[in-house]
Coordinates of C-alpha atoms in Angstrom, one line a residue:
M1 CA 40.2 141.9 93.7
I2 CA 43.7 142.0 95.2
K3 CA 42.6 144.1 98.2
G4 CA 39.8 141.6 98.8
L5 CA 42.3 138.7 98.8
L6 CA 44.4 140.5 101.3
A7 CA 41.4 141.2 103.5
E8 CA 40.7 137.5 103.5
G9 CA 44.2 136.8 104.8
V10 CA 45.6 135.4 101.6
D11 CA 49.4 135.4 101.5
T12 CA 50.1 133.0 98.6
I13 CA 48.6 132.5 95.1
F14 CA 49.3 129.7 92.7
G15 CA 48.9 130.6 89.1
Y16 CA 49.9 131.2 85.5
P17 CA 49.3 134.5 83.7
G18 CA 47.7 135.0 80.2
G19 CA 46.0 137.6 78.1
A20 CA 42.5 137.6 79.7
I21 CA 43.9 138.0 83.2
L22 CA 46.7 140.4 82.5
P23 CA 45.1 143.5 84.2
F24 CA 45.0 141.4 87.4
Y25 CA 48.7 140.4 87.0
D26 CA 49.7 143.9 86.2
K27 CA 48.3 145.2 89.5
L28 CA 49.7 142.2 91.3
W29 CA 53.2 143.6 90.5
S30 CA 52.4 146.5 93.0
Y31 CA 51.6 144.0 95.7
R32 CA 54.4 141.6 95.2
D33 CA 55.8 142.3 98.7
S34 CA 52.5 141.4 100.5
L35 CA 51.0 138.7 98.2
R36 CA 53.3 135.9 97.1
H37 CA 52.7 134.4 93.7
I38 CA 54.0 130.9 92.9
L39 CA 54.4 130.5 89.1
T40 CA 53.9 126.8 88.4
R41 CA 54.8 125.3 85.1
H42 CA 51.3 124.2 84.2
E43 CA 47.8 125.2 85.4
Q44 CA 47.2 121.7 86.7
G45 CA 50.3 122.1 88.8
A46 CA 48.9 125.3 90.2
I47 CA 45.6 123.8 91.4
H48 CA 47.2 120.7 92.9
A49 CA 49.7 122.9 94.7
A50 CA 46.8 125.0 96.1
Q51 CA 45.2 121.7 97.2
G52 CA 48.4 120.7 99.0
Y53 CA 48.6 124.2 100.6
A54 CA 45.0 124.1 101.8
R55 CA 45.2 120.6 103.3
A56 CA 48.5 121.2 105.0
S57 CA 47.7 124.6 106.4
G58 CA 43.9 124.4 106.9
R59 CA 43.5 127.6 105.0
T60 CA 41.7 128.3 101.7
G61 CA 44.0 127.8 98.6
V62 CA 43.9 130.4 95.8
V63 CA 44.5 129.8 92.1
V64 CA 44.6 132.4 89.4
V65 CA 44.8 131.5 85.7
T66 CA 43.7 132.9 82.4
S67 CA 40.9 131.9 80.1
G68 CA 40.3 129.1 77.6
P69 CA 42.8 126.3 77.8
A70 CA 44.2 127.6 81.1
A71 CA 40.7 127.3 82.7
T72 CA 40.1 123.9 81.2
N73 CA 43.6 122.8 82.5
I74 CA 42.4 123.2 86.1
I75 CA 39.3 121.0 85.6
T76 CA 41.0 117.8 87.0
G77 CA 42.1 119.6 90.1
L78 CA 38.7 121.2 90.6
S79 CA 37.0 117.8 90.5
D80 CA 39.6 116.4 92.8
A81 CA 39.1 119.2 95.3
L82 CA 35.4 118.8 95.3
L83 CA 35.5 115.0 96.0
D84 CA 38.2 115.5 98.7
S85 CA 36.5 118.5 100.3
T86 CA 39.4 120.9 99.8
P87 CA 38.6 124.7 100.1
L88 CA 39.8 126.6 97.0
V89 CA 39.0 129.9 95.4
I90 CA 39.8 129.7 91.7
I91 CA 39.9 132.9 89.6
T92 CA 39.9 132.5 85.8
G93 CA 40.3 135.2 83.3
Q94 CA 37.6 135.6 80.7
V95 CA 37.1 137.6 77.5
A96 CA 35.2 140.9 77.7
V97 CA 31.5 140.8 78.2
Q98 CA 30.8 142.0 74.6
Y99 CA 32.6 139.0 73.2
L100 CA 30.9 136.4 75.4
G101 CA 29.2 133.7 73.3
S102 CA 31.0 134.8 70.1
D103 CA 33.7 132.0 70.1
A104 CA 36.3 134.7 70.8
F105 CA 40.0 133.8 71.1
Q106 CA 40.5 131.6 74.2
E107 CA 36.8 131.9 75.2
T108 CA 35.2 128.9 76.9
D109 CA 32.1 128.5 79.0
V110 CA 33.9 128.3 82.4
V111 CA 30.8 128.5 84.5
G112 CA 28.9 125.9 82.5
I113 CA 31.9 123.5 82.6
T114 CA 32.7 124.0 86.3
Q115 CA 29.2 124.2 87.9
P116 CA 28.9 120.4 88.3
I117 CA 32.3 120.0 90.0
S118 CA 32.4 123.0 92.3
K119 CA 30.4 124.3 95.3
W120 CA 29.6 127.5 93.4
A121 CA 30.6 129.1 90.1
Y122 CA 30.0 132.7 89.1
Q123 CA 30.9 135.0 86.3
I124 CA 31.9 138.5 87.3
R125 CA 30.8 140.8 84.5
R126 CA 30.9 144.2 86.3
P127 CA 33.4 145.7 88.7
D128 CA 30.8 146.4 91.3
E129 CA 30.3 142.6 91.6
I130 CA 33.9 141.8 92.5
E131 CA 33.8 142.3 96.3
W132 CA 30.3 140.7 96.6
A133 CA 31.4 137.6 94.6
L134 CA 34.8 137.3 96.2
S135 CA 33.5 137.5 99.8
R136 CA 30.9 134.9 99.0
A137 CA 33.4 132.7 97.4
F138 CA 35.6 132.5 100.5
Y139 CA 32.7 132.0 102.7
I140 CA 31.3 129.2 100.6
A141 CA 34.6 127.5 100.0
S142 CA 35.7 127.4 103.7
T143 CA 32.5 126.7 105.5
G144 CA 30.3 123.6 105.9
R145 CA 31.7 120.8 103.9
P146 CA 34.7 122.7 102.3
G147 CA 35.2 122.7 98.5
P148 CA 36.3 124.7 95.5
V149 CA 34.6 127.8 94.2
V150 CA 35.2 129.3 90.7
L151 CA 35.0 133.0 89.8
D152 CA 35.2 133.7 86.1
F153 CA 36.5 137.3 85.8
A154 CA 35.6 139.1 82.6
K155 CA 38.3 141.3 81.3
D156 CA 36.3 144.5 81.2
A157 CA 35.3 144.0 84.8
Q158 CA 39.0 143.9 85.6
V159 CA 39.6 147.4 84.3
G160 CA 36.5 149.2 85.6
L161 CA 36.6 151.6 88.5
I162 CA 34.9 151.3 91.9
E163 CA 35.4 152.6 95.4
P164 CA 36.8 149.6 97.4
A165 CA 34.7 148.7 100.5
Y166 CA 35.4 145.1 101.1
K167 CA 33.4 143.2 103.7
P168 CA 33.9 139.5 104.4
C169 CA 30.8 137.5 104.1
S170 CA 29.3 135.7 107.1
F171 CA 25.8 134.9 106.0
I172 CA 24.0 133.7 102.8
R173 CA 20.3 133.2 102.9
S174 CA 19.3 129.5 102.4
Y175 CA 22.9 128.4 103.0
N176 CA 23.4 126.8 106.4
P177 CA 27.0 125.6 106.7
L178 CA 27.0 124.8 110.4
P179 CA 23.8 122.9 111.4
E180 CA 22.9 122.8 115.1
V181 CA 23.6 119.6 116.9
N182 CA 20.3 117.8 117.4
P183 CA 20.1 116.5 121.1
A184 CA 17.8 113.6 120.1
S185 CA 20.3 112.3 117.5
I186 CA 23.1 112.6 120.0
A187 CA 21.2 110.8 122.6
A188 CA 20.2 108.0 120.2
A189 CA 23.9 107.7 119.1
A190 CA 25.1 107.6 122.7
D191 CA 22.6 104.9 123.6
L192 CA 23.8 102.6 120.8
I193 CA 27.5 103.2 121.8
N194 CA 26.8 102.6 125.4
R195 CA 25.0 99.3 124.7
A196 CA 27.6 98.1 122.1
E197 CA 29.6 94.9 122.7
R198 CA 31.6 95.2 119.5
P199 CA 31.9 98.9 118.7
M200 CA 34.0 100.3 115.9
I201 CA 34.8 103.9 114.9
I202 CA 35.6 104.7 111.3
A203 CA 37.3 108.1 111.2
G204 CA 37.3 109.9 107.9
H205 CA 38.6 113.1 106.4
G206 CA 35.8 115.1 108.1
V207 CA 37.5 114.6 111.5
M208 CA 40.7 116.2 110.1
I209 CA 38.7 119.1 108.5
A210 CA 36.9 119.8 111.7
N211 CA 40.1 119.6 113.8
A212 CA 38.4 117.0 115.9
E213 CA 41.3 114.7 116.5
Q214 CA 41.3 115.2 120.3
E215 CA 37.6 114.6 120.6
L216 CA 38.0 111.5 118.5
L217 CA 40.7 110.2 120.8
Q218 CA 38.6 110.9 123.9
L219 CA 35.6 109.2 122.5
A220 CA 37.6 106.1 121.5
E221 CA 39.2 105.8 124.9
R222 CA 36.0 106.3 126.8
A223 CA 34.1 103.8 124.8
D224 CA 37.2 101.6 124.5
S225 CA 36.4 101.3 120.8
P226 CA 38.8 100.3 118.0
V227 CA 39.4 103.1 115.5
I228 CA 40.0 102.4 111.8
N229 CA 40.7 105.1 109.2
T230 CA 39.7 105.8 105.7
L231 CA 42.6 106.7 103.4
L232 CA 42.0 110.4 103.9
G233 CA 41.3 109.9 107.6
L234 CA 44.8 108.6 108.4
S235 CA 46.7 110.6 111.0
T236 CA 43.5 111.6 112.9
I237 CA 44.7 109.1 115.5
P238 CA 48.4 108.2 116.1
T239 CA 49.3 104.9 114.5
D240 CA 51.0 103.7 117.6
H241 CA 47.9 104.2 119.8
R242 CA 46.5 100.9 121.2
L243 CA 43.1 101.5 119.7
F244 CA 44.2 102.3 116.1
K245 CA 43.6 99.2 114.1
G246 CA 44.6 100.2 110.6
M247 CA 43.0 101.4 107.4
A248 CA 39.6 100.3 106.0
G249 CA 38.8 99.4 102.4
M250 CA 40.1 97.6 99.3
H251 CA 43.7 97.6 100.5
G252 CA 43.0 98.0 104.2
N253 CA 44.2 95.9 107.1
V254 CA 42.9 92.4 107.6
G255 CA 41.6 92.9 111.1
A256 CA 39.9 96.2 110.2
N257 CA 38.1 94.8 107.2
Y258 CA 37.2 91.4 108.7
N259 CA 35.8 92.9 111.9
T260 CA 33.7 95.5 110.0
N261 CA 31.4 92.6 109.3
R262 CA 31.5 91.5 113.0
A263 CA 30.9 94.8 114.7
D264 CA 27.5 95.4 116.3
V265 CA 27.8 99.3 116.3
I266 CA 29.8 101.4 113.8
V267 CA 30.3 105.1 114.4
A268 CA 31.2 106.6 111.0
I269 CA 32.6 110.2 111.3
G270 CA 33.2 112.5 108.4
M271 CA 33.2 109.7 105.7
R272 CA 31.0 108.9 102.8
F273 CA 31.0 105.1 102.7
D274 CA 32.9 105.1 99.4
D275 CA 32.8 101.9 97.4
R276 CA 36.5 101.3 98.0
V277 CA 35.7 101.3 101.7
T278 CA 32.5 99.2 101.7
G279 CA 33.1 96.6 99.0
V280 CA 29.7 95.3 97.8
T281 CA 27.2 97.4 99.8
E282 CA 24.6 94.6 100.3
L283 CA 27.1 92.6 102.3
Y284 CA 28.5 95.5 104.3
A285 CA 28.4 95.4 108.1
P286 CA 25.3 93.1 108.3
D287 CA 25.3 92.9 112.1
A288 CA 25.9 96.6 112.9
K289 CA 23.8 99.5 113.9
I290 CA 25.3 102.5 112.2
V291 CA 25.7 106.0 113.5
H292 CA 26.7 108.4 110.7
I293 CA 28.1 111.8 111.7
D294 CA 28.5 114.2 108.8
I295 CA 28.2 117.9 108.1
D296 CA 26.8 117.1 104.6
A297 CA 23.3 115.7 104.9
A298 CA 23.5 114.5 101.2
E299 CA 25.8 111.7 102.4
F300 CA 23.2 110.1 104.6
D301 CA 21.9 106.8 103.3
K302 CA 23.5 107.6 99.9
N303 CA 25.5 104.4 99.9
I304 CA 24.9 102.7 103.3
T305 CA 21.7 103.1 105.3
A306 CA 22.4 104.4 108.9
N307 CA 20.3 103.9 112.0
V308 CA 21.1 107.3 113.4
H309 CA 22.0 110.4 111.5
V310 CA 23.9 113.2 113.2
H311 CA 23.9 116.2 110.9
A312 CA 26.7 118.3 112.4
D313 CA 30.3 119.4 112.4
A314 CA 32.3 116.5 113.6
R315 CA 34.0 118.3 116.4
Q316 CA 30.7 119.7 117.8
A317 CA 29.0 116.3 117.5
L318 CA 31.8 114.4 119.3
A319 CA 31.9 117.0 122.0
A320 CA 28.2 116.5 122.6
L321 CA 28.6 112.7 122.5
L322 CA 31.3 112.8 125.1
K323 CA 28.8 114.1 127.6
L324 CA 26.6 111.0 127.3
V325 CA 29.0 108.2 126.5
G326 CA 30.1 106.1 129.5
E327 CA 33.3 104.3 130.3
A328 CA 33.5 100.8 128.8
K329 CA 35.8 97.9 128.3
H330 CA 36.0 95.7 125.2
G331 CA 39.3 93.9 125.7
D332 CA 38.5 90.7 123.9
W333 CA 37.0 92.6 120.9
I334 CA 40.0 94.8 120.6
A335 CA 42.4 91.9 120.8
S336 CA 40.5 90.1 118.0
F337 CA 41.7 92.7 115.4
D338 CA 45.3 91.6 116.1
R339 CA 44.5 87.9 116.3
H340 CA 43.4 87.9 112.7
A341 CA 46.7 89.4 111.7
E342 CA 48.6 86.7 113.8
V343 CA 47.2 83.8 111.9
E344 CA 50.3 82.2 110.4
R345 CA 49.5 82.7 106.8
V346 CA 48.1 86.2 107.3
A347 CA 51.2 87.4 109.2
V348 CA 53.2 87.1 106.0
V349 CA 50.9 89.6 104.3
E350 CA 51.0 92.4 106.8
P351 CA 54.6 92.4 108.0
E352 CA 56.0 94.8 110.6
A353 CA 59.5 93.7 109.8
F354 CA 61.2 93.8 106.4
P355 CA 64.4 92.2 105.1
A356 CA 67.5 93.4 106.9
P357 CA 69.2 96.5 105.3
D358 CA 72.3 94.5 104.6
A359 CA 70.5 91.7 102.8
C360 CA 72.2 90.8 99.6
G361 CA 70.5 91.2 96.3
G362 CA 66.8 91.4 95.6
K363 CA 64.8 94.4 94.6
M364 CA 63.0 96.4 97.2
K365 CA 59.4 96.5 98.2
M366 CA 57.5 99.7 98.3
G367 CA 56.3 99.2 101.8
E368 CA 59.8 98.8 103.3
V369 CA 60.9 102.0 101.6
A370 CA 57.9 103.9 103.0
R371 CA 58.5 102.6 106.5
R372 CA 62.2 103.5 106.5
V373 CA 61.6 107.0 105.2
S374 CA 58.9 107.5 107.9
E375 CA 61.2 106.3 110.6
A376 CA 64.1 108.5 109.3
T377 CA 61.8 111.6 109.8
G378 CA 60.9 110.5 113.4
N379 CA 57.4 109.6 112.0
C380 CA 56.6 113.3 112.0
A381 CA 56.6 114.0 108.2
I382 CA 53.7 114.9 105.9
L383 CA 53.2 112.1 103.4
V384 CA 52.1 113.4 100.0
S385 CA 51.5 110.4 97.8
D386 CA 50.5 110.0 94.2
V387 CA 47.9 107.4 93.0
G388 CA 48.3 103.6 92.7
Q389 CA 50.5 101.1 94.4
N390 CA 52.8 103.9 95.8
Q391 CA 49.7 105.5 97.4
M392 CA 48.4 102.4 99.1
L393 CA 51.7 101.0 100.3
S394 CA 53.0 104.4 101.6
A395 CA 49.7 105.0 103.4
R396 CA 49.9 101.5 105.0
Y397 CA 53.5 101.7 106.1
F398 CA 54.0 105.3 106.9
K399 CA 53.7 106.1 110.6
F400 CA 51.7 109.1 111.8
T401 CA 52.2 110.9 115.1
E402 CA 50.8 114.4 114.2
P403 CA 47.5 115.5 112.6
K404 CA 47.2 116.6 109.0
S405 CA 50.0 114.3 107.9
I406 CA 48.6 112.7 104.8
I407 CA 47.7 114.5 101.5
T408 CA 46.7 112.3 98.6
S409 CA 44.0 112.2 95.9
G410 CA 41.3 110.0 97.4
G411 CA 38.1 110.4 95.5
L412 CA 39.3 111.1 92.0
G413 CA 42.6 109.2 92.1
T414 CA 44.6 111.7 90.1
M415 CA 47.9 110.6 88.8
G416 CA 50.5 113.4 88.8
F417 CA 48.9 114.9 92.0
S418 CA 51.8 114.3 94.4
L419 CA 54.6 116.5 93.1
P420 CA 52.7 119.8 92.8
A421 CA 50.7 119.0 96.0
A422 CA 53.9 118.5 97.9
I423 CA 55.1 121.9 96.8
G424 CA 51.9 123.5 98.1
A425 CA 52.1 121.4 101.3
K426 CA 55.7 122.7 102.0
I427 CA 54.6 126.3 101.5
G428 CA 51.6 125.7 103.7
A429 CA 53.5 124.0 106.5
P430 CA 57.2 125.1 106.0
E431 CA 58.2 123.9 109.4
R432 CA 57.5 120.2 108.6
T433 CA 59.3 117.7 106.4
V434 CA 57.3 116.9 103.3
C435 CA 57.9 113.5 101.7
C436 CA 56.5 113.1 98.2
F437 CA 56.0 109.4 97.2
T438 CA 55.3 108.8 93.5
G439 CA 55.4 106.0 91.0
D440 CA 57.4 106.4 87.8
G441 CA 54.2 106.8 85.8
G442 CA 52.6 109.5 87.9
F443 CA 55.9 111.4 88.3
Q444 CA 56.1 111.9 84.6
M445 CA 52.7 113.5 84.4
T446 CA 53.7 116.6 86.3
L447 CA 57.5 116.5 86.6
Q448 CA 57.8 119.9 84.9
E449 CA 57.0 121.2 88.4
L450 CA 60.6 120.5 89.3
G451 CA 61.1 123.9 87.7
T452 CA 58.8 125.4 90.3
I453 CA 60.9 123.8 93.0
M454 CA 64.1 125.1 91.4
E455 CA 62.8 128.7 91.1
Y456 CA 61.5 129.1 94.6
G457 CA 63.9 126.8 96.5
I458 CA 61.1 124.6 97.9
G459 CA 62.4 121.8 100.1
V460 CA 60.5 118.6 99.1
K461 CA 61.9 115.1 99.6
I462 CA 60.9 113.1 96.5
I463 CA 60.9 109.3 96.4
V464 CA 60.2 107.7 93.1
L465 CA 59.2 104.1 93.5
N466 CA 60.4 102.9 90.2
N467 CA 59.2 99.5 88.8
N468 CA 59.2 100.5 85.1
F469 CA 55.5 99.7 85.1
L470 CA 52.1 101.3 85.6
G471 CA 52.1 99.2 88.7
N472 CA 48.6 99.3 89.9
V473 CA 47.2 98.5 86.4
R474 CA 49.8 95.8 86.1
Q475 CA 48.5 94.2 89.3
W476 CA 45.0 94.1 88.0
Q477 CA 46.2 92.7 84.7
E478 CA 48.0 89.9 86.5
L479 CA 45.2 89.1 88.9
F480 CA 42.2 89.5 86.7
F481 CA 43.3 89.6 83.1
E482 CA 45.5 86.5 82.9
G483 CA 48.8 88.4 82.9
R484 CA 48.2 90.3 79.7
F485 CA 50.3 93.4 80.4
S486 CA 48.8 95.6 77.7
N487 CA 50.5 99.0 77.5
T488 CA 51.7 99.0 81.1
P489 CA 55.5 98.6 80.8
L490 CA 57.3 101.9 80.8
V491 CA 60.6 102.9 79.3
N492 CA 61.7 105.6 81.7
P493 CA 64.3 108.4 81.4
D494 CA 67.1 108.9 83.9
F495 CA 65.1 110.7 86.7
I496 CA 68.3 111.8 88.5
A497 CA 69.7 113.4 85.4
L498 CA 66.4 115.2 84.8
A499 CA 66.4 116.4 88.4
A500 CA 70.0 117.6 88.0
A501 CA 69.0 119.7 85.1
Y502 CA 66.7 121.5 87.6
N503 CA 69.6 121.8 90.1
I504 CA 68.0 119.2 92.4
P505 CA 70.4 116.7 93.9
G506 CA 69.5 113.0 94.1
E507 CA 70.7 109.5 93.6
H508 CA 69.7 106.1 92.3
V509 CA 69.1 103.4 94.9
A510 CA 69.6 100.0 93.3
T511 CA 69.9 97.7 96.2
R512 CA 68.5 97.3 99.7
A513 CA 72.0 97.7 101.2
E514 CA 72.1 101.3 99.8
L515 CA 68.7 102.3 101.0
D516 CA 69.2 103.5 104.6
A517 CA 72.2 105.7 103.9
A518 CA 70.5 107.2 100.9
I519 CA 67.5 108.1 103.0
E520 CA 69.7 109.7 105.6
R521 CA 71.4 111.8 102.9
M522 CA 68.0 112.9 101.6
I523 CA 66.6 113.9 105.0
A524 CA 69.8 115.7 105.9
A525 CA 69.9 117.7 102.6
P526 CA 69.0 121.4 103.2
G527 CA 66.5 121.6 100.3
S528 CA 64.9 119.3 97.8
Y529 CA 66.3 115.8 97.1
I530 CA 65.2 112.9 95.0
L531 CA 65.7 109.2 95.3
D532 CA 65.0 106.9 92.4
V533 CA 64.4 103.6 94.1
N534 CA 64.6 100.3 92.1
I535 CA 61.4 98.5 93.1
D536 CA 60.5 94.9 92.4
E537 CA 58.2 95.0 89.4
T538 CA 56.2 92.0 90.7
D539 CA 55.5 93.9 94.0
M540 CA 51.8 94.0 94.7
V541 CA 49.5 95.6 97.2
F542 CA 48.0 93.0 99.6
P543 CA 45.6 92.5 101.3
M544 CA 43.0 93.3 98.7
T545 CA 39.3 93.1 98.5
P546 CA 38.3 92.5 94.9
V547 CA 35.6 94.6 93.3
G548 CA 32.2 93.1 93.7
K549 CA 33.1 91.2 96.9
A550 CA 32.2 91.7 100.6
V551 CA 34.7 93.8 102.6
D552 CA 35.7 90.7 104.5
H553 CA 36.5 88.7 101.4
I554 CA 40.2 89.4 101.4
M555 CA 43.0 88.3 99.0
L556 CA 46.2 87.8 101.0
N557 CA 48.3 87.1 98.0
R558 CA 47.9 85.9 94.5
N559 CA 46.5 82.5 95.6
L560 CA 45.2 82.8 99.1
R561 CA 41.9 84.4 100.2
Y562 CA 40.9 85.1 103.8
T563 CA 37.1 84.7 103.7
P564 CA 34.5 84.5 106.5
D565 CA 34.8 80.7 106.5
F566 CA 38.6 80.7 106.6
N567 CA 39.7 78.4 109.4
G568 CA 43.3 79.6 109.7

């Protein structure tokens, strides 16, 4: 197994040992100079760290844990990785074959549990299956639409003897991970784009996975088409590019959402029309012909019916389109995205300028903290965010100049994701600054991973946006449940004192006047650093499209809605 991992180019494993995986860990001792093992403080931390590693590096993350509770502790991360198309190979220990089905100590049906939330799950019962299973696992995890694969490794299979002859897998019958580009589909898509008067490109995570950022930019510039991103598609186009018009969806930008229902052609690339992007589907993009480019044919017409399906890798599809799409100009249409944001009352909602750093008093807003941290890194950092208000506001106000610059839990929305994922991201991209944004609620779900940071000296910049609430739930309670804050206030510990116990420096930031200097000290620190920032508990994420409304039905604040008949 270890020689197979090395043959696949693995250099880092995230894991946690236990009885049913001990033979593997015993042999790992002999390979400690060539195969780095990161001992996290919880199995959930291990799989989230592997996700961060995979998404920052573009390589397959590897997780090794034992049986029973260890295997069930990785279920959240497994589901998260499947929804967000993250390539992982997870190896779980298992009791010996003779004890399977006997309710032996720390036995659980790993394959039965994980099959619905993985690309493939297989139980290795004999040593001669190891190389076959491992090579298939890496091939399946990393090709087509990436995702997690589970290998349940019985203990007696770990101690059997074989002659190693590892061969990487490059073909599985009936599995076609890279479909050929259909010229007819490309021609039909190009025809729609060339005839469009109000085109829009929605770039999703699939653009990033396919490393198609340059092709996306070339297509947008040639077609003179505005580009909006899904949450996971952010950083596929620089945020300062003239054609970038913000984020789509529930907490997306006003111009992007409003004009979704004004576009006549939408080119959706590597995205699945998630409900948080579309709002109520019956009212989504009523005037648009839709071109859907995706490597996973199961996504076609699942949520939104498309006029043209391009079943292909995003990079190959865009390269083919570029040969047929002509030069165009859509100046008035592009300007309309910004005009909506310039309506007097809307401009208050999507500010580019925040209160001056020397302003006296007043708690800070999450957006201003995110913007200032981004600027302090030269807008070149990797943003790893948790889930909730901190996620939406950091995504909206961080600036992206490089690809693969946002890592967050999109499909599953896993609180506690950010800290271990940031650890993995820093290991996967050690040359880049990694900024971990988290709320006080999510931080406490996995803060034991501060011990992993301490042990391995991993340099993550941690920003806790602390409002003493489960902020996103509080927002919904205020807007839709008449302000009944049922079980959302938090009594928090001293996060800086906790971090100090792990030898991680940090500081409280109580006022706006302290913020810039504190950020400078954090960025200048040679290793990890934590800021506990005092956030206004009434801070909310706006704009917002409420559940059950059209994407262009936009709440600008608690009282004002920007609807299709809004007259400015």
